[in-house]
mmCIF file of C-alpha atoms in Angstrom:
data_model
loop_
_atom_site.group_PDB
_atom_site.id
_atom_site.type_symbol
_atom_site.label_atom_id
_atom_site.label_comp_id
_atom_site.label_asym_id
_atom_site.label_seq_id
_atom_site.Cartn_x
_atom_site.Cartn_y
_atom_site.Cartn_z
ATOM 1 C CA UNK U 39 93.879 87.403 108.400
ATOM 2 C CA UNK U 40 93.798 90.831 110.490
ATOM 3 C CA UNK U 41 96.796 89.436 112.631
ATOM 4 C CA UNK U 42 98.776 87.705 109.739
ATOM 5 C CA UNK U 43 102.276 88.966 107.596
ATOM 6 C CA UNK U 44 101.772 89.427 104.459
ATOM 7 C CA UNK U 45 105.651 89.161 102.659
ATOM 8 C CA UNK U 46 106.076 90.761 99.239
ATOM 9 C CA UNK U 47 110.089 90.373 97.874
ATOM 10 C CA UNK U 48 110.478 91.153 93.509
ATOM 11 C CA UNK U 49 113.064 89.621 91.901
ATOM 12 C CA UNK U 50 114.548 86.428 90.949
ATOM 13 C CA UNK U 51 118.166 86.859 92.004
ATOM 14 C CA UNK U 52 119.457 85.911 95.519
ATOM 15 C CA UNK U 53 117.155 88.244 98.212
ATOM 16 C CA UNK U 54 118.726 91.045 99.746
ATOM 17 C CA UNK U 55 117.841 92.420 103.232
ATOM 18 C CA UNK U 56 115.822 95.311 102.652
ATOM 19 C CA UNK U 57 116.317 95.217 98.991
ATOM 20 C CA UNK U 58 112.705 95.514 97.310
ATOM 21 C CA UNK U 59 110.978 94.299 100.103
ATOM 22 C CA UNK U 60 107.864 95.038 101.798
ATOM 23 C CA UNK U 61 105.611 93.588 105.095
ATOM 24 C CA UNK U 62 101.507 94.613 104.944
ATOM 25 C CA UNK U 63 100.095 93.470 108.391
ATOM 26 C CA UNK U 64 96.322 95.184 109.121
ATOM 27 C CA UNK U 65 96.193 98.461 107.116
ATOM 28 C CA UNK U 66 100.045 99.215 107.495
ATOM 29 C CA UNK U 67 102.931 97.844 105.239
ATOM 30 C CA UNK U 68 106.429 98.129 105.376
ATOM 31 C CA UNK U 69 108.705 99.046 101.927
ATOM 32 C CA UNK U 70 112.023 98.704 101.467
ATOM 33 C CA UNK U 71 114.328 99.889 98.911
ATOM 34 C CA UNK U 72 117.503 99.759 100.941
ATOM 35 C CA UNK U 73 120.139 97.528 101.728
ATOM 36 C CA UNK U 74 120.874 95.787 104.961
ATOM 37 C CA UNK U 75 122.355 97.954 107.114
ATOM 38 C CA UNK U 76 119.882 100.759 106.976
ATOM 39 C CA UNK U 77 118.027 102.353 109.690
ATOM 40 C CA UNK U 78 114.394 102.823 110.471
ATOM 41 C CA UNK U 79 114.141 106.142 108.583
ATOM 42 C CA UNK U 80 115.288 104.390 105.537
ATOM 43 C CA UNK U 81 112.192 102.615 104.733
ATOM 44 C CA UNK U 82 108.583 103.789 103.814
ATOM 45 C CA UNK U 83 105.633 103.088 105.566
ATOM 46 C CA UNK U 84 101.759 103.250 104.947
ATOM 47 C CA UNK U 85 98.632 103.180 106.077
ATOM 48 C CA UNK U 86 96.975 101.324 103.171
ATOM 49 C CA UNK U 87 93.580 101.525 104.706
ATOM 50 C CA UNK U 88 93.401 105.400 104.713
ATOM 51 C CA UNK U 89 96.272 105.472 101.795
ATOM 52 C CA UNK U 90 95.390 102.514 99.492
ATOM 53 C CA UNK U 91 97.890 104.076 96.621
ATOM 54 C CA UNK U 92 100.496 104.482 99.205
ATOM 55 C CA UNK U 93 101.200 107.969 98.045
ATOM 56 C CA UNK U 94 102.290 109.603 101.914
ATOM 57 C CA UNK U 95 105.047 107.920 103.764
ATOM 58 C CA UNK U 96 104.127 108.166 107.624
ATOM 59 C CA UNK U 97 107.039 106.586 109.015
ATOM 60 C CA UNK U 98 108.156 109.716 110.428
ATOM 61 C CA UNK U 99 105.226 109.835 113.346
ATOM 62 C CA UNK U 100 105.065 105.823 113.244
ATOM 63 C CA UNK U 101 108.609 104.284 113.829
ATOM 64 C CA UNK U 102 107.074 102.135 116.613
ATOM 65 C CA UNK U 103 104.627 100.985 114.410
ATOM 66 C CA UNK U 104 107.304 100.198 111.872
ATOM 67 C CA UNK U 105 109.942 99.041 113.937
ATOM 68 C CA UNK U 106 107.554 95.810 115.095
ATOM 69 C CA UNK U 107 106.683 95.218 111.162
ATOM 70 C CA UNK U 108 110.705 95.333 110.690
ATOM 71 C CA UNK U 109 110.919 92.382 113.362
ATOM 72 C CA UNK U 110 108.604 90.372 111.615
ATOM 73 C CA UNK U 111 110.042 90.899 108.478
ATOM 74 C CA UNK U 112 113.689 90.289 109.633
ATOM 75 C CA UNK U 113 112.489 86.658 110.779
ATOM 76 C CA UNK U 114 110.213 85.750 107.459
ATOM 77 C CA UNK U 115 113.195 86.950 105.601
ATOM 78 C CA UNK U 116 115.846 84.626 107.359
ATOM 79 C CA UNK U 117 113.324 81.851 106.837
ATOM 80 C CA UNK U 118 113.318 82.381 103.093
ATOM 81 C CA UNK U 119 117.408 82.778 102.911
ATOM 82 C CA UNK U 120 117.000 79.542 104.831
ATOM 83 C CA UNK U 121 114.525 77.560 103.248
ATOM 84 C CA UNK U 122 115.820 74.411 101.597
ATOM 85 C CA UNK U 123 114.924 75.481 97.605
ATOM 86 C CA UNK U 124 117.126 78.401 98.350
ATOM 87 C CA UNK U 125 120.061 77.463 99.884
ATOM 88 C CA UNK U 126 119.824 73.451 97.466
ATOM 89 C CA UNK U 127 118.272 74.887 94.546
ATOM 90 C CA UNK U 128 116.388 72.017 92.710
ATOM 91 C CA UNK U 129 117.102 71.278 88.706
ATOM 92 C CA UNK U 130 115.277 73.153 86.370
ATOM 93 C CA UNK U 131 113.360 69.954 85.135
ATOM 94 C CA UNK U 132 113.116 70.312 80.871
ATOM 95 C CA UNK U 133 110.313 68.408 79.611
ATOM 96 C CA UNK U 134 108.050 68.742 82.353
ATOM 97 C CA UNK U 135 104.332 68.891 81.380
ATOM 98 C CA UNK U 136 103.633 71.562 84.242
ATOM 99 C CA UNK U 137 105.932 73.844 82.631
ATOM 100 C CA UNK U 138 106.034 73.661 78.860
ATOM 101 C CA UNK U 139 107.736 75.642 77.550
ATOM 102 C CA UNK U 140 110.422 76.302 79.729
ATOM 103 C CA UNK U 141 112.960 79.303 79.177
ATOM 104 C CA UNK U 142 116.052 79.670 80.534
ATOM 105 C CA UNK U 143 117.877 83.242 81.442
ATOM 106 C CA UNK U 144 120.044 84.627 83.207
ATOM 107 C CA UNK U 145 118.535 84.979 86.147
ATOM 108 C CA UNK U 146 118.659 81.392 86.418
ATOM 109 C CA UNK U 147 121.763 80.132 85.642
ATOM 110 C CA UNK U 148 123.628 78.141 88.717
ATOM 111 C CA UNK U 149 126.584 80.083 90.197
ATOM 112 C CA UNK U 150 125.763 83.806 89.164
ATOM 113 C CA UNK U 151 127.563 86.852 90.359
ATOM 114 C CA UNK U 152 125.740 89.376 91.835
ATOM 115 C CA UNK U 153 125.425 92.444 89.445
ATOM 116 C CA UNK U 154 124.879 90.157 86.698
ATOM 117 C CA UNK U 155 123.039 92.727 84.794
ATOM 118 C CA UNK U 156 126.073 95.185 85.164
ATOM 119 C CA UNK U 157 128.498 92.374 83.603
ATOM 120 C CA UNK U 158 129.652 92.533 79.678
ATOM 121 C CA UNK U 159 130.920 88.534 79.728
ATOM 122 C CA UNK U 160 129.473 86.413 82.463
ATOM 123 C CA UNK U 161 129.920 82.729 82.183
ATOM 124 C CA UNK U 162 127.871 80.171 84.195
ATOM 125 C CA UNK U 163 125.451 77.101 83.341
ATOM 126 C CA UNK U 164 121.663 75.767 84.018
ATOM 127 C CA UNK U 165 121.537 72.724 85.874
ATOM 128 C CA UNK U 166 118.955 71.383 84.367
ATOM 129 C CA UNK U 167 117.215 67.856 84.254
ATOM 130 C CA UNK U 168 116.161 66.771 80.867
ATOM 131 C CA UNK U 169 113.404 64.119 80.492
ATOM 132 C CA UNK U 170 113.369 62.044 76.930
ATOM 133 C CA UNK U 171 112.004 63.379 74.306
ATOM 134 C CA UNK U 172 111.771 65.852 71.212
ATOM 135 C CA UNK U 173 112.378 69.540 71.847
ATOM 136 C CA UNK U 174 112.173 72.988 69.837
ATOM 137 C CA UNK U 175 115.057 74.903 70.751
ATOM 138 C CA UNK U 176 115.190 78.753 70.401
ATOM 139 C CA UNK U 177 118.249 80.310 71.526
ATOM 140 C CA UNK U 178 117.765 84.469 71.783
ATOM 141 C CA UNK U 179 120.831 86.892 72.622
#
């Protein structure tokens, strides 16, 4: 475990480079609130063993350190824009006992905008799978 990655990305739309992102490897993690074109001295870094609230950014004295934890981010991000969920998303399957209920926003509907939350009208669909049988239906604007 001392020697692995450990990838942190929040949200559910489409990932952004360097969007809410971060790397931990050993004691020292990576953060990034960014977007993709920014520079070293555009992301935070910590030392989480002597800093476990990650209250001091040290990236200043430690771009070496956080230039290697950007490489290793840059490749575990391009395998997650790449993995096969992402780029074929599967159906949202609808009366599957692993995941009952189900609900349905807008974060998941199939051929979203970006800046979704910015639009007034948006229109777009679930592609959903629906398995036979009686459902409860609660529809919330």
């Amino acid at each position: 475990w001392k020697n692995r990655s450990l990838f942190f990305y929040w949200t559910r739309n489409y990932p952004e480079l360097y969007n809410n992102i971060a790397l931990q490897k050993g004691s020292y993690k990576l953060v990034g609130h960014t977007n993709y074109n920014e520079g070293i001295d555009g992301f935070e870094l910590f030392d989480t063993a002597k800093d476990p609230y990650e209250q001091s950014n040290i990236i200043k004295g430690h771009t070496d350190i956080a230039e290697n934890l950007k490489i290793d981010l840059d490749q575990i991000f391009n395998d997650l824009v790449n993995s096969p969920n992402l780029v074929n998303q599967p159906r949202i399957i609808i009366g599957n006992e692993h995941e009952n209920p189900v609900f349905l926003n807008r974060n998941d509907v199939y051929g979203r905008e970006r800046g979704i939350w910015n639009l007034e009208e948006f229109y777009g669909k679930w592609r959903v799978s629906i398995s036979e049988g009686l459902y409860n239906i609660k529809i919330r604007f």
